[in-house]
Coordinates of C-alpha atoms and ligand atoms in Angstrom, one line a residue:
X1 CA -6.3 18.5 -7.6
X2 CA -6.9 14.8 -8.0
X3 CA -4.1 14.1 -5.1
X4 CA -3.5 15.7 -2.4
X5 CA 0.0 15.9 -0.3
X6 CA 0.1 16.9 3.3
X7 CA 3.4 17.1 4.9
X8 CA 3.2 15.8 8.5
X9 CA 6.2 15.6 11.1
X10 CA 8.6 12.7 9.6
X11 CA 5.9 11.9 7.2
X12 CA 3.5 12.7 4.0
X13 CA 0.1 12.1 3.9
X14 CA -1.8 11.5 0.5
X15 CA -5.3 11.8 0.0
X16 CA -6.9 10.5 -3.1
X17 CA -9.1 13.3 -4.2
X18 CA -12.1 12.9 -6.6
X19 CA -15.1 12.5 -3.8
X20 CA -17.8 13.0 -5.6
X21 CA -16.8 9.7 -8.1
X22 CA -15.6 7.6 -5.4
X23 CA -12.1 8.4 -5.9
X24 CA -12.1 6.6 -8.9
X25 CA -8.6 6.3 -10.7
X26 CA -7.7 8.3 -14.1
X27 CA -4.6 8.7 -15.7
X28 CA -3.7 11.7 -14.3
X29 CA -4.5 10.7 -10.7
X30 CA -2.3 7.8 -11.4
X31 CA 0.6 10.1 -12.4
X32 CA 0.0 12.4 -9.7
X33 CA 0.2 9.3 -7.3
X34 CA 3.3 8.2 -8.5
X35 CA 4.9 12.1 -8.5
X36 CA 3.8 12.1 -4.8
X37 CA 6.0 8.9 -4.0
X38 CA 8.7 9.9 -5.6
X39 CA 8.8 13.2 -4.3
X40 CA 8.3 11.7 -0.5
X41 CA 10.8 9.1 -1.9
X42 CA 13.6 11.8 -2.5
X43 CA 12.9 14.4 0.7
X44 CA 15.8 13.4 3.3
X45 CA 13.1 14.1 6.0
X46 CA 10.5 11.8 4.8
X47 CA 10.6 8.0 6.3
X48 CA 6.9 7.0 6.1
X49 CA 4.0 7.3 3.7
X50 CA -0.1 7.3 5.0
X51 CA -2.0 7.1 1.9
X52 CA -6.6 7.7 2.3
X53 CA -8.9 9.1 0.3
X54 CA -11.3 11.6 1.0
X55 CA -14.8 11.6 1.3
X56 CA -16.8 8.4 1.6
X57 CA -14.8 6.0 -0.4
X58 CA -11.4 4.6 -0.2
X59 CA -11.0 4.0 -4.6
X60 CA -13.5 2.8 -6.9
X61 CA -11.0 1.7 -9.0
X62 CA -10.7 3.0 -12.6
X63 CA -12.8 5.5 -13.7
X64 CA -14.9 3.8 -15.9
X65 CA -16.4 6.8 -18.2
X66 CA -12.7 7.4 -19.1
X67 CA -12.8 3.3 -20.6
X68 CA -16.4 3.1 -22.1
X69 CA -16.1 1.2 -25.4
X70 CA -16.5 4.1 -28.5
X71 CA -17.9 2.5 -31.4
X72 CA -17.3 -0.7 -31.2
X73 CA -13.2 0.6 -30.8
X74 CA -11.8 -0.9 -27.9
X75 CA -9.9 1.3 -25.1
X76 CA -6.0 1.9 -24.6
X77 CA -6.1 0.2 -20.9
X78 CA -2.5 -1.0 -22.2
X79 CA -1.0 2.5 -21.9
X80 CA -3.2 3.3 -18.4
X81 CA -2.2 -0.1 -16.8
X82 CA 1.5 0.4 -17.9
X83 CA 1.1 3.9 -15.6
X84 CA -0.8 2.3 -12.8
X85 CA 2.0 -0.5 -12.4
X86 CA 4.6 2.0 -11.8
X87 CA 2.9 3.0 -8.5
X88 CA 2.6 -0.3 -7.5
X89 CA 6.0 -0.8 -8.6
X90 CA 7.1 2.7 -6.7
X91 CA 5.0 1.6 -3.5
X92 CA 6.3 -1.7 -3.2
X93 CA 10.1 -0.7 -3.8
X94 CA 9.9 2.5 -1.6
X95 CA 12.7 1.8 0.9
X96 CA 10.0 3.6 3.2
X97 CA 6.8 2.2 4.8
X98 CA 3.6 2.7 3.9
X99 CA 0.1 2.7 5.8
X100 CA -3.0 2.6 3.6
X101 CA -6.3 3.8 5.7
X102 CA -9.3 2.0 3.8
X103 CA -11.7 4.8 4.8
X104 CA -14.1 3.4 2.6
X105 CA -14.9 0.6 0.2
X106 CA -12.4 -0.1 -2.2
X107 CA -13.1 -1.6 -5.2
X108 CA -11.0 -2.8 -8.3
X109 CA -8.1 -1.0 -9.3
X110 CA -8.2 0.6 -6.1
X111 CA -8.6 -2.2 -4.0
X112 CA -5.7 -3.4 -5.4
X113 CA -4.0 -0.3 -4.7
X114 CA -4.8 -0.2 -0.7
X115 CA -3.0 -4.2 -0.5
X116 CA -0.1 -3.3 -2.6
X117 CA 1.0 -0.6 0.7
X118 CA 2.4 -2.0 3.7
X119 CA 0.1 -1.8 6.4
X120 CA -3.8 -1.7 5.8
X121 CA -6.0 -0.5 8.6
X122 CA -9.5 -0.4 7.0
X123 CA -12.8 1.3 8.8
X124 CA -14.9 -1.0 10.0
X125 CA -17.7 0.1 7.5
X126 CA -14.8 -0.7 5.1
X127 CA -15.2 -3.5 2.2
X128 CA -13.3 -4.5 -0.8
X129 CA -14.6 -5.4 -3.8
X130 CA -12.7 -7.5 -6.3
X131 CA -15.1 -5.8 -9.4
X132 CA -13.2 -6.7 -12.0
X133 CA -15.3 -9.8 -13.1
X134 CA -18.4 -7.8 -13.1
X135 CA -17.0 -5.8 -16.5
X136 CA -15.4 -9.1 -17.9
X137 CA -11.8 -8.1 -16.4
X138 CA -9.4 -9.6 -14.4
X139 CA -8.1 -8.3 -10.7
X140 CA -5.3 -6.0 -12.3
X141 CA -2.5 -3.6 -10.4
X142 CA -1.1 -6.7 -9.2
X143 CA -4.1 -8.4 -7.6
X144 CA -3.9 -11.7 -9.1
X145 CA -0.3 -11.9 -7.6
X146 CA -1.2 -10.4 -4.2
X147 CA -4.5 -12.0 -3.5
X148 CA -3.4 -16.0 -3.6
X149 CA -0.4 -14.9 -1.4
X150 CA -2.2 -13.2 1.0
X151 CA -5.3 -15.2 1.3
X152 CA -4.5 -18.6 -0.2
X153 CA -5.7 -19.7 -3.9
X154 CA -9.2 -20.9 -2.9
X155 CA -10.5 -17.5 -1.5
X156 CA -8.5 -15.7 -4.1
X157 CA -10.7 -17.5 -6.7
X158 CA -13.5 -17.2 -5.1
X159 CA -12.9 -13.6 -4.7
X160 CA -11.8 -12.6 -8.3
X161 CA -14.5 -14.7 -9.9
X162 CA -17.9 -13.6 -7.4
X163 CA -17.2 -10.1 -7.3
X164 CA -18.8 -9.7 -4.0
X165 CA -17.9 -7.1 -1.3
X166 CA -15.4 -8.3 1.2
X167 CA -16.2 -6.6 5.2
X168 CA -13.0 -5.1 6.7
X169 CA -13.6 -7.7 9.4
X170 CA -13.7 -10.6 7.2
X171 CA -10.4 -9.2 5.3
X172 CA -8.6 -9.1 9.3
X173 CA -9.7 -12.9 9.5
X174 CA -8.8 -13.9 6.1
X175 CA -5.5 -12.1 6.3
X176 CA -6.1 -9.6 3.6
X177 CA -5.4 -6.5 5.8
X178 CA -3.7 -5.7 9.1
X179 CA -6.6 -4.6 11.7
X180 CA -10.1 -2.9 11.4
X181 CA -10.8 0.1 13.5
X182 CA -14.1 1.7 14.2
X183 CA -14.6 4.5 11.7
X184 CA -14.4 7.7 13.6
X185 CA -11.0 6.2 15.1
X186 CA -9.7 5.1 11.7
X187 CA -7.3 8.2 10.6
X188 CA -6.3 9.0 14.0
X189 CA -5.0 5.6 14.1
X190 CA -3.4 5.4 10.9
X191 CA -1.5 8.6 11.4
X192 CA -0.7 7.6 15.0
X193 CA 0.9 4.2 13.1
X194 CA 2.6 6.3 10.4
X195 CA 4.4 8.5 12.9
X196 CA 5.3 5.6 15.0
X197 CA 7.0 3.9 11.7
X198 CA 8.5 7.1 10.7
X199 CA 10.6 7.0 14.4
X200 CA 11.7 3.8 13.6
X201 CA 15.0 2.6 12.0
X202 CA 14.0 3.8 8.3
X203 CA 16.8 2.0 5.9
X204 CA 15.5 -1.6 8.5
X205 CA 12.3 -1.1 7.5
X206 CA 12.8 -0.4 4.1
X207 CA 15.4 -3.7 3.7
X208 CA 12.6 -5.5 5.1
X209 CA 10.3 -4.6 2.5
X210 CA 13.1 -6.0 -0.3
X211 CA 13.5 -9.0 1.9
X212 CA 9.8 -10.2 2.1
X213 CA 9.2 -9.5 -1.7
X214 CA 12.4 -11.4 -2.5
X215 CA 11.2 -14.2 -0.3
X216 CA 8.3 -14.6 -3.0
X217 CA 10.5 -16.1 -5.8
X218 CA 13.6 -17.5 -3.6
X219 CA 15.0 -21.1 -2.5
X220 CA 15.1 -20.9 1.1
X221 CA 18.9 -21.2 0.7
X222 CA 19.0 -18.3 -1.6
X223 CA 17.4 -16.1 1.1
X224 CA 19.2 -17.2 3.9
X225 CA 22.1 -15.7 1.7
X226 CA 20.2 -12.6 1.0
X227 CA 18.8 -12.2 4.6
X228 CA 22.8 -12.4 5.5
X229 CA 24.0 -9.5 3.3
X230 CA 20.9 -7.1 4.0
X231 CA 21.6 -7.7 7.6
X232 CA 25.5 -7.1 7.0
X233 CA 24.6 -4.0 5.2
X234 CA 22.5 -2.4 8.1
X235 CA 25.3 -3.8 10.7
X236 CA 26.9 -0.8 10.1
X237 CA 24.1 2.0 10.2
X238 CA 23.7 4.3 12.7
X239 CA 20.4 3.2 13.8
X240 CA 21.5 -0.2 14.5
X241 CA 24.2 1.2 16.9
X242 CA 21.2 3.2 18.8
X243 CA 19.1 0.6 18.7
X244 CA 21.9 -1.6 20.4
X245 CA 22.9 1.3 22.6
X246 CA 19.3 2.1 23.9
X247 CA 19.0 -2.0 24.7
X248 CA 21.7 -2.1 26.7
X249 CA 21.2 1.4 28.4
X250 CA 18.2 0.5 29.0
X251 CA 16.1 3.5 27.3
X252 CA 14.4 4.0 24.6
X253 CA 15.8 4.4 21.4
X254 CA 16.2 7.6 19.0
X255 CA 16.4 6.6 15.6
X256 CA 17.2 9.0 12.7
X257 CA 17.0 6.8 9.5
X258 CA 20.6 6.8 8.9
Ligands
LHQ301 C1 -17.9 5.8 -10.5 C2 -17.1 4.7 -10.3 C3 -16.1 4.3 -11.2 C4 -16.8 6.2 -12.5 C5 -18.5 4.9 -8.6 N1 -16.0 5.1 -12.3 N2 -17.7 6.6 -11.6 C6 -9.9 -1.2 -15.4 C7 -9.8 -0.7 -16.7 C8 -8.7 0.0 -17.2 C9 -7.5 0.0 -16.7 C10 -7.2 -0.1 -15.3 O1 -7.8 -1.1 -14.5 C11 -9.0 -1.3 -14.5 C12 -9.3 -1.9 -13.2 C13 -10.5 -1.5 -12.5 O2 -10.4 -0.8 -11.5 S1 -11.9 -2.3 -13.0 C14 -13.1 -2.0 -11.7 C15 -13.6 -0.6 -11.8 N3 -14.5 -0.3 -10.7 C16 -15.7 -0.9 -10.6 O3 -16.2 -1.6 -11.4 C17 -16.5 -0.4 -9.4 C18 -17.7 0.5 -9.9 N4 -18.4 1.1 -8.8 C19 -19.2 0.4 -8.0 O4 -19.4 -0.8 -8.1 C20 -19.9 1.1 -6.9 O5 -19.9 2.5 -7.2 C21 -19.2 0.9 -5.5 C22 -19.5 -0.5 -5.0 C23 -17.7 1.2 -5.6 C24 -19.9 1.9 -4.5 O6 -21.3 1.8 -4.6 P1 -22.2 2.9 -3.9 O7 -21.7 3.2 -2.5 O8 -23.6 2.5 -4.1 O9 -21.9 4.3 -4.7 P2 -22.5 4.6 -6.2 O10 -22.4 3.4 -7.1 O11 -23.8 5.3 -6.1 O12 -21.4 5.7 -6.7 C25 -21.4 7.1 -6.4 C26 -21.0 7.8 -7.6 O13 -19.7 7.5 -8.0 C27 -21.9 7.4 -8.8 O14 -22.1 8.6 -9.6 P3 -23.5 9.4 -9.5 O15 -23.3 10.5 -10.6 O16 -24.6 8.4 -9.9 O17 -23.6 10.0 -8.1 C28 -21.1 6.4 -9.5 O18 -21.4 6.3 -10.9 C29 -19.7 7.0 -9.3 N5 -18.7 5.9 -9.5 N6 -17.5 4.1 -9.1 N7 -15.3 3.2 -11.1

């Protein structure tokens, strides 16, 4: 199985599964991905998402013996691109957070994939490779959107354009990711994270998500409307009265996602 799902109190954990290529992305993986999130997506029970891959590796990014050039006939990356964006479409409008645990380099496609998650811890051993420009591509899966935005225009040139590995340290400083860990700490950390996120107020979390992307393409004064009306809407959830409660009790709050 090129994905596999582990379910994990409040949680699912999915490991990308091809070791012995690096985790490299195919179709299929892609559409396994995207069956895992939907399937977390829809289980009541769910409220968080860790994503890793197994082995050495985070993601090489696409497979490239599935995209080899036959006979001078170019590959159909049109109908494997159009399958990759829906997980980055699913992952970025899951109402649920997600950790990615960079285990590994991450190059590519699957670069792409770890920054398109919520919350990136990477191993300290970690890098990310923007390896497009070495095949004559461009940073795909919505890299050329995520990359100026998180680290400003003149890295994200410099990135998409040298190809070179990235450290997981350099990626903390630059603002690509949210911490490095040492290795041997990294998955205990992540799931430690993912548990935590899964206690906390789950539809919050998720409107948060919305809000940020939205922020991305509004006028300030059309946020602060939409900022209003998301915060109106989770005025009258349950885990905002707890959270209220448990402040004013003094204790710690119990959350159920509702
Ligand atoms: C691989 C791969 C790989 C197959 C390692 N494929 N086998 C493009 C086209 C279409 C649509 C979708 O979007 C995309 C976007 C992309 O993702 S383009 C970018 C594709 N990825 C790359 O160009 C990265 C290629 N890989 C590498 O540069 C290196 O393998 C890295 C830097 C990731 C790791 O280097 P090492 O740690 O030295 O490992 P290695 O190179 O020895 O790889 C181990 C094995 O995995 C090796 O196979 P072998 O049979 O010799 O043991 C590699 O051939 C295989 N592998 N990446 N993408």
């Amino acid at each position: 199985m090129t994905i596999l799902v582990e379910e994990c109190p409040g949680y699912r954990h999915i490991t990308l599964n091809r070791p012995d290529r690096l985790n490299a992305l195919t179709a299929e993986m892609g559409a396994a991905l995207l069956a895992a999130l939907e399937a977390a997506e829809a289980e009541r029970e769910c409220r968080a998402v860790l994503v890793s891959g197994a082995g050495r590796a985070f993601c090489a990014g696409q497979d490239l013996t599935a995209v080899a050039p036959n006979g001078g006939r170019a590959p159909d990356l049109k109908t494997l691109l159009d399958g990759y964006n829906r997980v980055i479409r699913k992952l970025r409008g899951l109402g649920l957070p997600v950790v990615c645990a960079v285990n590994g380099v991450a190059a590519g496609a699957g670069a792409n994939l770890a920054l398109a998650c919520d919350i990136v811890l990477a191993g300290r051993s970690a890098s990310f490779i923007q390896a497009f420009a070495k095949i004559g591509l461009i940073p795909d899966v919505g890299g050329t959107w995520m990359l100026p935005r998180l680290v400003g225009a003149a890295r994200a040139r410099g990135l998409a354009m040298l190809a070179e590995p990235l450290s997981a340290e350099r990626a903390v400083e630059w603002g690509l990711i949210w911490q490095a860990v040492d290795d041997a700490a990294l998955l205990d950390e992540a799931h430690g994270l993912t548990a935590r996120l899964a206690q906390q107020a789950t539809i919050g979390l998720g409107l948060a998500k919305r809000a940020l992307d939205a922020a991305e393409t509004n006028t300030l004064d059309r946020q602060l409307d939409f900022e209003r009306d998301l915060q109106d809407q989770l005025a009258s959830t349950a885990d905002y009265a707890e959270g209220v409660r448990a402040f004013l009790d003094k204790r710690r709050p119990i959350f159920t996602g509702r």
